[in-house]
Amino acid sequence: MNTLAAVMQLFVAAAFVSIPVVRHRFGPAAKAAAEAELRRQNVRPEVLEENNLRFDAGGHETAAPVAVAAVMTAIAAVNFAGAAPAQVMTWIFSSLVLLMNAVIVYSNLVAVRSVEAAFRRKEDPELARVEVKPFLQAAEDAFPRWVRAQTYLRNTVVFGGSTVALVAVTLM
């Protein structure tokens, strides 16, 4: 059962690494599309840079998923080794990954509202004029269609893999 848990943890790690890989590859196109939408809305595209708004894999968009992947890989190694703390570590970190991924999915579902709120908090009059829904849609449309399927697959792997890992270590 440790091996099954470890394999699932490696799948979860790979799923998290896919986030910055996709953003790195297609983020510049998303930024260009978002800037074009801003121009259409008569908003200066430079407002993105001025407010540190990004579509690439910089900052926490890379650090957070890579950190999760590193932790899950380390726990997979503990499971492969059959070490005593494997069960407790899996219970703690796989549960945290389930919760984090639920928050990620929720934040994606309410992205328009949360970006509108974030723009209001910035107190930048130019950001306040942005029609957020078409702005975000333009950025999303710049990603290839397969990225949406990859997102669903990633979420399935994270939720399913974490759940299988938890069940596997419980049955040890």
PDB file of C-alpha atoms in Angstrom:
ATOM      1  CA  MET A   1       0.000   0.000   0.000  1.00  0.00           C
ATOM      2  CA  ASN A   2       2.956   2.346   0.589  1.00  0.00           C
ATOM      3  CA  THR A   3       3.930   1.971  -3.049  1.00  0.00           C
ATOM      4  CA  LEU A   4       0.417   2.855  -4.217  1.00  0.00           C
ATOM      5  CA  ALA A   5       0.407   5.935  -1.978  1.00  0.00           C
ATOM      6  CA  ALA A   6       3.850   6.942  -3.280  1.00  0.00           C
ATOM      7  CA  VAL A   7       2.840   6.579  -6.921  1.00  0.00           C
ATOM      8  CA  MET A   8      -0.271   8.681  -6.307  1.00  0.00           C
ATOM      9  CA  GLN A   9       1.843  11.326  -4.567  1.00  0.00           C
ATOM     10  CA  LEU A  10       4.170  11.473  -7.573  1.00  0.00           C
ATOM     11  CA  PHE A  11       1.153  11.961  -9.850  1.00  0.00           C
ATOM     12  CA  VAL A  12      -0.035  14.780  -7.594  1.00  0.00           C
ATOM     13  CA  ALA A  13       3.443  16.340  -7.713  1.00  0.00           C
ATOM     14  CA  ALA A  14       3.465  16.183 -11.517  1.00  0.00           C
ATOM     15  CA  ALA A  15       0.007  17.746 -11.639  1.00  0.00           C
ATOM     16  CA  PHE A  16       1.190  20.692  -9.557  1.00  0.00           C
ATOM     17  CA  VAL A  17       4.332  21.173 -11.660  1.00  0.00           C
ATOM     18  CA  SER A  18       2.149  21.375 -14.759  1.00  0.00           C
ATOM     19  CA  ILE A  19       0.705  24.700 -13.521  1.00  0.00           C
ATOM     20  CA  PRO A  20       3.843  26.835 -13.874  1.00  0.00           C
ATOM     21  CA  VAL A  21       4.928  24.937 -16.992  1.00  0.00           C
ATOM     22  CA  VAL A  22       1.725  25.907 -18.810  1.00  0.00           C
ATOM     23  CA  ARG A  23       1.801  29.471 -17.458  1.00  0.00           C
ATOM     24  CA  HIS A  24       5.444  29.859 -18.506  1.00  0.00           C
ATOM     25  CA  ARG A  25       4.722  28.625 -22.018  1.00  0.00           C
ATOM     26  CA  PHE A  26       1.463  30.501 -22.675  1.00  0.00           C
ATOM     27  CA  GLY A  27       1.497  33.349 -20.143  1.00  0.00           C
ATOM     28  CA  PRO A  28       3.026  35.871 -22.568  1.00  0.00           C
ATOM     29  CA  ALA A  29       0.210  35.216 -25.062  1.00  0.00           C
ATOM     30  CA  ALA A  30      -2.352  35.615 -22.271  1.00  0.00           C
ATOM     31  CA  LYS A  31      -0.750  38.901 -21.256  1.00  0.00           C
ATOM     32  CA  ALA A  32      -0.796  40.162 -24.850  1.00  0.00           C
ATOM     33  CA  ALA A  33      -4.465  39.220 -25.200  1.00  0.00           C
ATOM     34  CA  ALA A  34      -5.318  40.906 -21.880  1.00  0.00           C
ATOM     35  CA  GLU A  35      -3.453  44.035 -22.961  1.00  0.00           C
ATOM     36  CA  ALA A  36      -5.351  44.065 -26.268  1.00  0.00           C
ATOM     37  CA  GLU A  37      -8.604  43.822 -24.327  1.00  0.00           C
ATOM     38  CA  LEU A  38      -7.531  46.719 -22.127  1.00  0.00           C
ATOM     39  CA  ARG A  39      -6.824  48.792 -25.232  1.00  0.00           C
ATOM     40  CA  ARG A  40     -10.287  47.903 -26.538  1.00  0.00           C
ATOM     41  CA  GLN A  41     -11.671  49.180 -23.222  1.00  0.00           C
ATOM     42  CA  ASN A  42      -9.576  52.387 -23.541  1.00  0.00           C
ATOM     43  CA  VAL A  43      -7.441  51.445 -20.550  1.00  0.00           C
ATOM     44  CA  ARG A  44      -3.669  51.776 -20.716  1.00  0.00           C
ATOM     45  CA  PRO A  45      -2.126  48.274 -20.816  1.00  0.00           C
ATOM     46  CA  GLU A  46       0.779  49.519 -18.687  1.00  0.00           C
ATOM     47  CA  VAL A  47      -1.615  49.487 -15.736  1.00  0.00           C
ATOM     48  CA  LEU A  48      -0.906  45.745 -15.451  1.00  0.00           C
ATOM     49  CA  GLU A  49       2.829  46.261 -14.899  1.00  0.00           C
ATOM     50  CA  GLU A  50       2.232  49.251 -12.641  1.00  0.00           C
ATOM     51  CA  ASN A  51       0.109  47.072 -10.364  1.00  0.00           C
ATOM     52  CA  ASN A  52       2.264  43.911 -10.629  1.00  0.00           C
ATOM     53  CA  LEU A  53      -0.444  41.915 -12.420  1.00  0.00           C
ATOM     54  CA  ARG A  54       0.958  38.922 -14.278  1.00  0.00           C
ATOM     55  CA  PHE A  55      -0.128  36.007 -16.415  1.00  0.00           C
ATOM     56  CA  ASP A  56       3.212  34.209 -16.527  1.00  0.00           C
ATOM     57  CA  ALA A  57       4.820  31.753 -14.145  1.00  0.00           C
ATOM     58  CA  GLY A  58       6.627  34.311 -12.019  1.00  0.00           C
ATOM     59  CA  GLY A  59       6.514  34.715  -8.271  1.00  0.00           C
ATOM     60  CA  HIS A  60       4.064  32.643  -6.267  1.00  0.00           C
ATOM     61  CA  GLU A  61       2.591  31.170  -9.476  1.00  0.00           C
ATOM     62  CA  THR A  62       5.741  29.049  -9.631  1.00  0.00           C
ATOM     63  CA  ALA A  63       6.912  28.908  -6.023  1.00  0.00           C
ATOM     64  CA  ALA A  64       3.685  27.543  -4.541  1.00  0.00           C
ATOM     65  CA  PRO A  65       3.063  24.648  -6.955  1.00  0.00           C
ATOM     66  CA  VAL A  66       6.747  23.713  -7.071  1.00  0.00           C
ATOM     67  CA  ALA A  67       6.863  23.680  -3.253  1.00  0.00           C
ATOM     68  CA  VAL A  68       3.801  21.415  -3.148  1.00  0.00           C
ATOM     69  CA  ALA A  69       5.382  19.128  -5.746  1.00  0.00           C
ATOM     70  CA  ALA A  70       8.634  18.976  -3.765  1.00  0.00           C
ATOM     71  CA  VAL A  71       6.825  18.091  -0.537  1.00  0.00           C
ATOM     72  CA  MET A  72       4.732  15.418  -2.249  1.00  0.00           C
ATOM     73  CA  THR A  73       7.849  13.964  -3.889  1.00  0.00           C
ATOM     74  CA  ALA A  74       9.618  13.824  -0.527  1.00  0.00           C
ATOM     75  CA  ILE A  75       6.645  12.088   1.080  1.00  0.00           C
ATOM     76  CA  ALA A  76       6.501   9.664  -1.848  1.00  0.00           C
ATOM     77  CA  ALA A  77      10.152   8.807  -1.121  1.00  0.00           C
ATOM     78  CA  VAL A  78       9.256   8.165   2.527  1.00  0.00           C
ATOM     79  CA  ASN A  79       6.420   5.898   1.382  1.00  0.00           C
ATOM     80  CA  PHE A  80       8.654   4.057  -1.096  1.00  0.00           C
ATOM     81  CA  ALA A  81      11.127   3.493   1.752  1.00  0.00           C
ATOM     82  CA  GLY A  82       8.333   2.170   3.959  1.00  0.00           C
ATOM     83  CA  ALA A  83       9.485   4.460   6.765  1.00  0.00           C
ATOM     84  CA  ALA A  84       7.412   4.693   9.932  1.00  0.00           C
ATOM     85  CA  PRO A  85       6.329   8.360   9.544  1.00  0.00           C
ATOM     86  CA  ALA A  86       4.908   7.716   6.052  1.00  0.00           C
ATOM     87  CA  GLN A  87       1.343   7.248   7.236  1.00  0.00           C
ATOM     88  CA  VAL A  88       1.231  10.386   9.384  1.00  0.00           C
ATOM     89  CA  MET A  89       3.006  12.485   6.767  1.00  0.00           C
ATOM     90  CA  THR A  90       0.607  11.274   4.081  1.00  0.00           C
ATOM     91  CA  TRP A  91      -2.402  12.018   6.237  1.00  0.00           C
ATOM     92  CA  ILE A  92      -1.198  15.539   6.990  1.00  0.00           C
ATOM     93  CA  PHE A  93       0.077  16.599   3.582  1.00  0.00           C
ATOM     94  CA  SER A  94      -2.393  14.787   1.320  1.00  0.00           C
ATOM     95  CA  SER A  95      -5.214  16.300   3.377  1.00  0.00           C
ATOM     96  CA  LEU A  96      -3.633  19.742   3.005  1.00  0.00           C
ATOM     97  CA  VAL A  97      -3.281  19.237  -0.745  1.00  0.00           C
ATOM     98  CA  LEU A  98      -6.963  18.293  -0.981  1.00  0.00           C
ATOM     99  CA  LEU A  99      -7.921  21.457   0.879  1.00  0.00           C
ATOM    100  CA  MET A 100      -5.550  23.658  -1.144  1.00  0.00           C
ATOM    101  CA  ASN A 101      -6.843  22.298  -4.418  1.00  0.00           C
ATOM    102  CA  ALA A 102     -10.430  22.905  -3.294  1.00  0.00           C
ATOM    103  CA  VAL A 103      -9.461  26.533  -2.611  1.00  0.00           C
ATOM    104  CA  ILE A 104      -7.822  26.772  -6.057  1.00  0.00           C
ATOM    105  CA  VAL A 105     -10.930  25.409  -7.770  1.00  0.00           C
ATOM    106  CA  TYR A 106     -13.147  27.782  -5.786  1.00  0.00           C
ATOM    107  CA  SER A 107     -10.939  30.774  -6.606  1.00  0.00           C
ATOM    108  CA  ASN A 108     -11.162  29.884 -10.301  1.00  0.00           C
ATOM    109  CA  LEU A 109     -14.947  29.743 -10.053  1.00  0.00           C
ATOM    110  CA  VAL A 110     -15.166  33.206  -8.468  1.00  0.00           C
ATOM    111  CA  ALA A 111     -12.274  34.758 -10.401  1.00  0.00           C
ATOM    112  CA  VAL A 112     -14.284  37.629 -11.877  1.00  0.00           C
ATOM    113  CA  ARG A 113     -15.615  38.759  -8.499  1.00  0.00           C
ATOM    114  CA  SER A 114     -12.258  38.385  -6.763  1.00  0.00           C
ATOM    115  CA  VAL A 115     -10.375  40.300  -9.493  1.00  0.00           C
ATOM    116  CA  GLU A 116     -13.004  43.051  -9.398  1.00  0.00           C
ATOM    117  CA  ALA A 117     -12.544  43.291  -5.626  1.00  0.00           C
ATOM    118  CA  ALA A 118      -8.748  43.272  -5.973  1.00  0.00           C
ATOM    119  CA  PHE A 119      -8.903  46.053  -8.567  1.00  0.00           C
ATOM    120  CA  ARG A 120     -11.094  48.135  -6.235  1.00  0.00           C
ATOM    121  CA  ARG A 121      -8.639  47.610  -3.351  1.00  0.00           C
ATOM    122  CA  LYS A 122      -5.792  48.932  -5.510  1.00  0.00           C
ATOM    123  CA  GLU A 123      -7.566  52.312  -5.611  1.00  0.00           C
ATOM    124  CA  ASP A 124      -6.245  52.876  -9.114  1.00  0.00           C
ATOM    125  CA  PRO A 125      -8.909  54.760 -11.107  1.00  0.00           C
ATOM    126  CA  GLU A 126      -7.741  53.132 -14.321  1.00  0.00           C
ATOM    127  CA  LEU A 127      -8.103  49.602 -12.898  1.00  0.00           C
ATOM    128  CA  ALA A 128     -11.556  50.547 -11.605  1.00  0.00           C
ATOM    129  CA  ARG A 129     -12.671  51.111 -15.219  1.00  0.00           C
ATOM    130  CA  VAL A 130     -11.675  47.623 -16.383  1.00  0.00           C
ATOM    131  CA  GLU A 131     -14.514  45.342 -17.399  1.00  0.00           C
ATOM    132  CA  VAL A 132     -13.078  42.299 -15.686  1.00  0.00           C
ATOM    133  CA  LYS A 133     -15.057  39.491 -17.302  1.00  0.00           C
ATOM    134  CA  PRO A 134     -13.969  40.205 -20.910  1.00  0.00           C
ATOM    135  CA  PHE A 135     -10.473  41.044 -19.656  1.00  0.00           C
ATOM    136  CA  LEU A 136     -10.099  37.611 -18.007  1.00  0.00           C
ATOM    137  CA  GLN A 137     -11.833  35.875 -20.909  1.00  0.00           C
ATOM    138  CA  ALA A 138      -9.353  37.377 -23.361  1.00  0.00           C
ATOM    139  CA  ALA A 139      -6.454  36.082 -21.282  1.00  0.00           C
ATOM    140  CA  GLU A 140      -8.049  32.636 -20.930  1.00  0.00           C
ATOM    141  CA  ASP A 141      -8.768  32.428 -24.654  1.00  0.00           C
ATOM    142  CA  ALA A 142      -5.054  32.943 -25.365  1.00  0.00           C
ATOM    143  CA  PHE A 143      -4.310  29.549 -23.833  1.00  0.00           C
ATOM    144  CA  PRO A 144      -4.773  26.570 -26.183  1.00  0.00           C
ATOM    145  CA  ARG A 145      -8.085  24.730 -25.839  1.00  0.00           C
ATOM    146  CA  TRP A 146      -6.340  21.650 -24.452  1.00  0.00           C
ATOM    147  CA  VAL A 147      -5.312  23.639 -21.369  1.00  0.00           C
ATOM    148  CA  ARG A 148      -8.933  23.540 -20.134  1.00  0.00           C
ATOM    149  CA  ALA A 149      -8.914  19.739 -20.445  1.00  0.00           C
ATOM    150  CA  GLN A 150      -5.508  19.659 -18.755  1.00  0.00           C
ATOM    151  CA  THR A 151      -6.946  21.702 -15.881  1.00  0.00           C
ATOM    152  CA  TYR A 152      -9.783  19.208 -15.405  1.00  0.00           C
ATOM    153  CA  LEU A 153      -7.324  16.315 -15.612  1.00  0.00           C
ATOM    154  CA  ARG A 154      -4.992  18.015 -13.123  1.00  0.00           C
ATOM    155  CA  ASN A 155      -7.809  18.531 -10.648  1.00  0.00           C
ATOM    156  CA  THR A 156      -8.944  14.928 -11.091  1.00  0.00           C
ATOM    157  CA  VAL A 157      -5.398  13.678 -10.481  1.00  0.00           C
ATOM    158  CA  VAL A 158      -4.950  15.892  -7.407  1.00  0.00           C
ATOM    159  CA  PHE A 159      -8.307  15.038  -5.826  1.00  0.00           C
ATOM    160  CA  GLY A 160      -8.234  11.375  -6.850  1.00  0.00           C
ATOM    161  CA  GLY A 161      -4.533  10.771  -6.210  1.00  0.00           C
ATOM    162  CA  SER A 162      -4.633  12.381  -2.779  1.00  0.00           C
ATOM    163  CA  THR A 163      -7.724  10.414  -1.838  1.00  0.00           C
ATOM    164  CA  VAL A 164      -6.220   7.109  -3.023  1.00  0.00           C
ATOM    165  CA  ALA A 165      -2.991   7.874  -1.118  1.00  0.00           C
ATOM    166  CA  LEU A 166      -4.988   8.545   2.060  1.00  0.00           C
ATOM    167  CA  VAL A 167      -6.977   5.328   1.679  1.00  0.00           C
ATOM    168  CA  ALA A 168      -3.817   3.341   0.891  1.00  0.00           C
ATOM    169  CA  VAL A 169      -1.973   4.444   4.028  1.00  0.00           C
ATOM    170  CA  THR A 170      -5.089   3.913   6.117  1.00  0.00           C
ATOM    171  CA  LEU A 171      -5.253   0.285   5.005  1.00  0.00           C
ATOM    172  CA  MET A 172      -1.583  -0.389   5.901  1.00  0.00           C
TER     173      MET A 172
END
